[in-house]
Amino acid sequence: MVSEPSLSVVAPLFNESENVRPLVDWIGQALESYAGSYEMILVDDGSDDDTWAQVCAVAGPQVRGLRLGRNVGQTAAMMAGFDHARGSVVVSLDGDLQNDPRDIPALIAKLDEGYDLVCGWRQKRQDKLLLRKVPSWVANRIIRRLTGVPITDNGCSLKAYRRDLLSRVALYAEQHRFIPALSASVGARIAEMPVRHHARRFGESKYGISRTVKVLIDLLTLKMITTFRSRPLVGFALAAMPALGVAFLFGMLWVFSWTQFGPEKASALVFPGAALLAVGVALYLFMLGLVAEVALSSERVGTNDIPTAAEIR
Amino acid sequence: MEPTTAPTITTDRAGDARLISVVVPVVERTDDLVAVYHAFAGELDRRPEDYEFLFVFDGRYTPPPELVALSRDTGRIKLLRFVREFGETAALRLGIERSRGDLILTLPAYFQVLPQGVALLLEAVEGGADMAVANRSPRLDSWLNRAQSRVFHSIVGGVSEQRFHDMACGVRVMKRSVAETLPLYGDLHRFIPALALREGFRVQEVSVPQHPNDARMRVYRPGVYFRRLLDIAAFFFLAKFTEKPLRFFGLVGSIFLGGGGLLSLVLLVERVEGQGIANRPALLLAVLLVALGVQLIGLGLVGEIIVHLRAPHRRAYRVRERT
C-alpha cells in the first residue's frame, strides 16, 4: 500500500473493458515525471461486460478498483472515486480515452498557482457535430449566462480539484456538468485551460440528444441551488414579482373598463379574473418560499455551508 | 419478558457460527402460527446455523396461548406486539431491529411456500446473493390472482433493472446489512426486492414450490386495489425522481403552463378579432392550467432545494467490491 499519495486520478468506467488497460498505461506514462506519489482509482459503474475483470487485472498498490453495486451514472460513480481518493489533489477524467492524461501535469501546475478547481477545455472536440457539439455549445452558453461562471466547456471530465473543495460539493443526480457552477457557489477559485481531445477508439458513446430536455430542466435546478440555496424565500419572492406585475396590469385594466363602459358589460369580468389569478399565483409562490425556509432550517443542521476562502496572509 | 438466556450457538465449522433470525409479521391471521413455527423450525433444525423466531403482532392480533407456551418452553421465540395497528412494513422493521441474526428470514404468518424452500433461499445467499426472494412456482392460484400479479409486476418491472415475478411473496432471506439499509416505510414492504436492487445489492429470485394452502382465490375490497395503486405510484416516484424532483414536476408543470399559455394566446387573438371570451369555458381552463403549471414547478423547486441540502449525507452508490 502506498501511504497517502499526493495525487489521485479518478476514472469512472461503464462498459469500457477494452479501454481499461490502455488508460492505465497511458496515465502511468503521463505521470512518469510527476514528482509526488499518485494513485489511480478506477470505478466500475455496474458494467455488464468484463470491465471489472480488467480492473482487477491491472489493480495494484498504485491502481485501486472500486466496483459499484449497480449502474448509478457518471456523477455518482465520480463521487465514489472522490470519496475514496486520498490525494490532496484529485484529477478526474473519462474512462473512454477521449481525454488525454498528458494534460494532467499542466492542470496540476495551474492548480498550484492558487486555484481550487481547474477545468479542461476540449480543443478540436472529436464528437458528432449535431448530436453532441451543438447542444453542448448551447448548454454551455446558458450555464455561463445563468450562473456568471466564465467556463467555456462545462462538459469536459478532465478536471483537477483540491480535495477541500470536493468535501464541500456533494454531487448527485447528473450534476457532473455543473461542477464549475456548484464550486463557484461555495466560493472556489476556478481556472480553465485548453486540453486535448481524442475520438473514441473502443466502445461506444453513452450519450444521446434526449438529454437536452433534461439538461434544460436541470438548469432551473442549478439556478435555484446556486443562487438561492441559502435564501429560497428571496428566489420565490422574485418569481412572484412578475405575477404581481400582471395582477397590477389587469387590475388597472379592470378599473379602466369599469369607468369607461360601466359595470354591466360582461367581458369586464375577464380583467378582475386575471388579476385575481395572478395575485393567487404570487401568493402561492411566496408561501412556497416560506415552506422552503422552514424545511431548510432543519435540513441545514450539520451541513457545512461556510464558503471557502483564500488565506491571503 | 424476553428470554434472557442466550440461545446456545452450535458451531459446526470452527468460527463460522451463524444465527438466522426468522421475522414473522402477523398482520392477517393467527390460526396457523404454531404450525408455521413447527414446520420451519423443523427445517432449520437440519442446518448448522442456529436460529431465533420473532413474531411481531399488529395491534389487532394477540399471540395464541399455544405460541406463548411454546415460547416459554423453547426460549428461542420472541413475541412482540404493537399496541395499535401499524401494518406489515412497521412489523418487519421492528422484527429486524430486535433480531440479532446475521441472516434474516422473513415469513408470512401462514403457509405460502413449502418449508423445504427455505434451504434453496439460504443456498442462494451462500452463493453470493445479498438477498434471495422466493418466487412461488408453479403457481397454484386462480387465474384472477395470477393476472393481478402479472399486471403489478409489469408496472414495477418498468422502473427496476431486474424483472421480479413474485414480490408479494413474504418469504425472503437477506443479510443483516441489507435489512438495515432498506428504506422501509409506509407500505413499501411489497417492493423489498426492487428496493434492495436500487440500493445496489444483488437480489436473486429463487423458484420455490407453493404451499397448497396458499392457493386460495383472493378478491379484495376496492379500497385495497386503490391503495396498491398508490403504493405503485409512490414506488415509481421514489425509484425515478428521488434525486431530481424537478425532472417530474418541471416536466408536468411546463406542459400545463405551456398548454395554458397557448390557450390564452388563442383566446387573446379571438378577442382582438372581436369575439367575446368572458363566457367561454376555455378561459377557465386556460387560467387553471397556468396556475397549476406554476404551482407544480414551484413545488419541484422546493423539492430540489431539500434534496440538495440532504446530498452531503447520502450517496447514490454502494461499493460492492474493491481491490
PDB file of C-alpha atoms in Angstrom, chain A residues 52 55-56 59 63-72 76 79-80 83-84 170 172-174 182 213-214 217-218 220-221 224-225 228-229 232 236 266-267 270 277 281 284-285 288 291-292 295-296 299-303, chain B residues 161 197-202 243-244 246-248 250-251 254 271 276-278 283 286-288 290-291 294-299 301-302 304-323:
ATOM      1  CA  TRP A  52     -14.316  -5.396 -13.541  1.00  0.00           C
ATOM      2  CA  VAL A  55      -9.749  -3.612 -13.496  1.00  0.00           C
ATOM      3  CA  CYS A  56      -8.746  -6.491 -11.227  1.00  0.00           C
ATOM      4  CA  ALA A  59      -5.033  -3.358  -9.935  1.00  0.00           C
ATOM      5  CA  VAL A  63      -4.160   1.317  -9.092  1.00  0.00           C
ATOM      6  CA  ARG A  64      -7.236   0.798  -6.949  1.00  0.00           C
ATOM      7  CA  GLY A  65     -10.510  -0.544  -8.240  1.00  0.00           C
ATOM      8  CA  LEU A  66     -14.000   0.059  -6.910  1.00  0.00           C
ATOM      9  CA  ARG A  67     -16.968  -1.904  -8.132  1.00  0.00           C
ATOM     10  CA  LEU A  68     -20.359  -0.346  -7.576  1.00  0.00           C
ATOM     11  CA  GLY A  69     -23.455  -2.389  -6.796  1.00  0.00           C
ATOM     12  CA  ARG A  70     -25.327  -1.192  -9.831  1.00  0.00           C
ATOM     13  CA  ASN A  71     -25.079   1.357 -12.606  1.00  0.00           C
ATOM     14  CA  VAL A  72     -25.609   4.685 -10.876  1.00  0.00           C
ATOM     15  CA  ALA A  76     -22.382   9.111  -8.578  1.00  0.00           C
ATOM     16  CA  MET A  79     -18.437  10.747  -6.335  1.00  0.00           C
ATOM     17  CA  ALA A  80     -17.494   7.204  -5.323  1.00  0.00           C
ATOM     18  CA  ASP A  83     -14.886   9.663  -1.603  1.00  0.00           C
ATOM     19  CA  HIS A  84     -12.117   7.068  -1.788  1.00  0.00           C
ATOM     20  CA  ALA A 170     -21.753  16.887  -2.866  1.00  0.00           C
ATOM     21  CA  TYR A 172     -25.768  13.806  -7.147  1.00  0.00           C
ATOM     22  CA  ALA A 173     -28.206  13.142  -9.977  1.00  0.00           C
ATOM     23  CA  GLU A 174     -26.452  14.294 -13.166  1.00  0.00           C
ATOM     24  CA  LEU A 182     -21.585  24.467  -7.960  1.00  0.00           C
ATOM     25  CA  VAL A 213     -34.523  18.458 -22.355  1.00  0.00           C
ATOM     26  CA  LYS A 214     -33.370  17.042 -19.045  1.00  0.00           C
ATOM     27  CA  ILE A 217     -34.800  21.347 -16.503  1.00  0.00           C
ATOM     28  CA  ASP A 218     -31.619  20.722 -14.532  1.00  0.00           C
ATOM     29  CA  LEU A 220     -33.513  25.632 -13.476  1.00  0.00           C
ATOM     30  CA  THR A 221     -32.471  23.499 -10.522  1.00  0.00           C
ATOM     31  CA  MET A 224     -32.157  27.640  -7.682  1.00  0.00           C
ATOM     32  CA  ILE A 225     -29.494  25.852  -5.705  1.00  0.00           C
ATOM     33  CA  PHE A 228     -30.977  30.818  -3.669  1.00  0.00           C
ATOM     34  CA  ARG A 229     -29.756  27.862  -1.619  1.00  0.00           C
ATOM     35  CA  PRO A 232     -35.076  30.331  -1.002  1.00  0.00           C
ATOM     36  CA  PHE A 236     -39.637  32.566  -4.709  1.00  0.00           C
ATOM     37  CA  ALA A 266     -69.896  41.195 -19.190  1.00  0.00           C
ATOM     38  CA  SER A 267     -66.468  40.990 -20.748  1.00  0.00           C
ATOM     39  CA  VAL A 270     -62.043  38.839 -17.650  1.00  0.00           C
ATOM     40  CA  LEU A 277     -55.429  34.638 -10.652  1.00  0.00           C
ATOM     41  CA  VAL A 281     -50.140  32.678  -8.094  1.00  0.00           C
ATOM     42  CA  TYR A 284     -48.762  30.778  -3.666  1.00  0.00           C
ATOM     43  CA  LEU A 285     -45.137  31.252  -4.690  1.00  0.00           C
ATOM     44  CA  LEU A 288     -43.890  28.038  -1.041  1.00  0.00           C
ATOM     45  CA  VAL A 291     -42.288  26.356   3.273  1.00  0.00           C
ATOM     46  CA  ALA A 292     -38.831  26.035   1.760  1.00  0.00           C
ATOM     47  CA  ALA A 295     -37.923  22.807   5.552  1.00  0.00           C
ATOM     48  CA  LEU A 296     -34.380  24.062   5.173  1.00  0.00           C
ATOM     49  CA  GLU A 299     -32.121  20.235   6.964  1.00  0.00           C
ATOM     50  CA  ARG A 300     -29.262  22.656   7.400  1.00  0.00           C
ATOM     51  CA  VAL A 301     -28.200  21.339  10.743  1.00  0.00           C
ATOM     52  CA  GLY A 302     -24.868  19.604  10.348  1.00  0.00           C
ATOM     53  CA  THR A 303     -24.161  20.679   6.794  1.00  0.00           C
TER      54      THR A 303
ATOM     55  CA  GLU B 161     -33.454  -3.062 -13.708  1.00  0.00           C
ATOM     56  CA  LEU B 197     -31.762  -3.749  -6.062  1.00  0.00           C
ATOM     57  CA  ARG B 198     -31.891   0.040  -6.122  1.00  0.00           C
ATOM     58  CA  GLU B 199     -29.595   0.151  -3.128  1.00  0.00           C
ATOM     59  CA  GLY B 200     -27.050  -1.747  -5.183  1.00  0.00           C
ATOM     60  CA  PHE B 201     -27.476  -5.186  -3.617  1.00  0.00           C
ATOM     61  CA  ARG B 202     -27.513  -8.462  -5.524  1.00  0.00           C
ATOM     62  CA  GLU B 243     -32.774  12.778  -6.622  1.00  0.00           C
ATOM     63  CA  LYS B 244     -34.360  15.095  -9.148  1.00  0.00           C
ATOM     64  CA  LEU B 246     -37.954  18.877 -10.749  1.00  0.00           C
ATOM     65  CA  ARG B 247     -37.490  16.426 -13.604  1.00  0.00           C
ATOM     66  CA  PHE B 248     -41.002  15.243 -12.824  1.00  0.00           C
ATOM     67  CA  GLY B 250     -40.950  20.558 -14.018  1.00  0.00           C
ATOM     68  CA  LEU B 251     -41.969  18.439 -16.979  1.00  0.00           C
ATOM     69  CA  SER B 254     -44.251  23.091 -18.099  1.00  0.00           C
ATOM     70  CA  ARG B 271     -60.779  38.644 -28.541  1.00  0.00           C
ATOM     71  CA  GLY B 276     -66.286  37.828 -26.625  1.00  0.00           C
ATOM     72  CA  ILE B 277     -64.386  35.386 -24.426  1.00  0.00           C
ATOM     73  CA  ALA B 278     -65.670  36.129 -20.940  1.00  0.00           C
ATOM     74  CA  LEU B 283     -60.930  30.784 -20.479  1.00  0.00           C
ATOM     75  CA  ALA B 286     -56.513  28.331 -19.579  1.00  0.00           C
ATOM     76  CA  VAL B 287     -56.483  30.065 -16.217  1.00  0.00           C
ATOM     77  CA  LEU B 288     -56.486  26.761 -14.371  1.00  0.00           C
ATOM     78  CA  VAL B 290     -51.417  28.366 -15.941  1.00  0.00           C
ATOM     79  CA  ALA B 291     -51.979  28.371 -12.191  1.00  0.00           C
ATOM     80  CA  VAL B 294     -46.670  27.474 -11.845  1.00  0.00           C
ATOM     81  CA  GLN B 295     -47.583  25.567  -8.700  1.00  0.00           C
ATOM     82  CA  LEU B 296     -46.063  22.318  -9.921  1.00  0.00           C
ATOM     83  CA  ILE B 297     -42.795  23.932 -10.949  1.00  0.00           C
ATOM     84  CA  GLY B 298     -42.656  25.751  -7.626  1.00  0.00           C
ATOM     85  CA  LEU B 299     -43.196  22.513  -5.732  1.00  0.00           C
ATOM     86  CA  LEU B 301     -38.044  23.611  -6.881  1.00  0.00           C
ATOM     87  CA  VAL B 302     -38.738  23.256  -3.171  1.00  0.00           C
ATOM     88  CA  GLU B 304     -34.778  20.278  -5.309  1.00  0.00           C
ATOM     89  CA  ILE B 305     -33.563  22.509  -2.507  1.00  0.00           C
ATOM     90  CA  ILE B 306     -34.368  19.866   0.063  1.00  0.00           C
ATOM     91  CA  VAL B 307     -32.598  17.169  -1.966  1.00  0.00           C
ATOM     92  CA  HIS B 308     -29.609  19.462  -2.396  1.00  0.00           C
ATOM     93  CA  LEU B 309     -29.244  20.042   1.307  1.00  0.00           C
ATOM     94  CA  ARG B 310     -29.577  16.326   2.040  1.00  0.00           C
ATOM     95  CA  ALA B 311     -26.894  15.488  -0.526  1.00  0.00           C
ATOM     96  CA  PRO B 312     -23.855  15.650   1.792  1.00  0.00           C
ATOM     97  CA  HIS B 313     -25.423  12.919   3.927  1.00  0.00           C
ATOM     98  CA  ARG B 314     -26.416  10.443   1.264  1.00  0.00           C
ATOM     99  CA  ARG B 315     -24.699   8.591  -1.552  1.00  0.00           C
ATOM    100  CA  ALA B 316     -26.363   7.039  -4.570  1.00  0.00           C
ATOM    101  CA  TYR B 317     -23.740   4.350  -4.933  1.00  0.00           C
ATOM    102  CA  ARG B 318     -22.828   1.290  -2.932  1.00  0.00           C
ATOM    103  CA  VAL B 319     -19.372  -0.216  -3.269  1.00  0.00           C
ATOM    104  CA  ARG B 320     -19.713  -3.934  -3.896  1.00  0.00           C
ATOM    105  CA  GLU B 321     -16.057  -4.871  -4.160  1.00  0.00           C
ATOM    106  CA  ARG B 322     -12.737  -3.167  -4.091  1.00  0.00           C
ATOM    107  CA  THR B 323      -9.243  -4.250  -4.955  1.00  0.00           C
TER     108      THR B 323
END
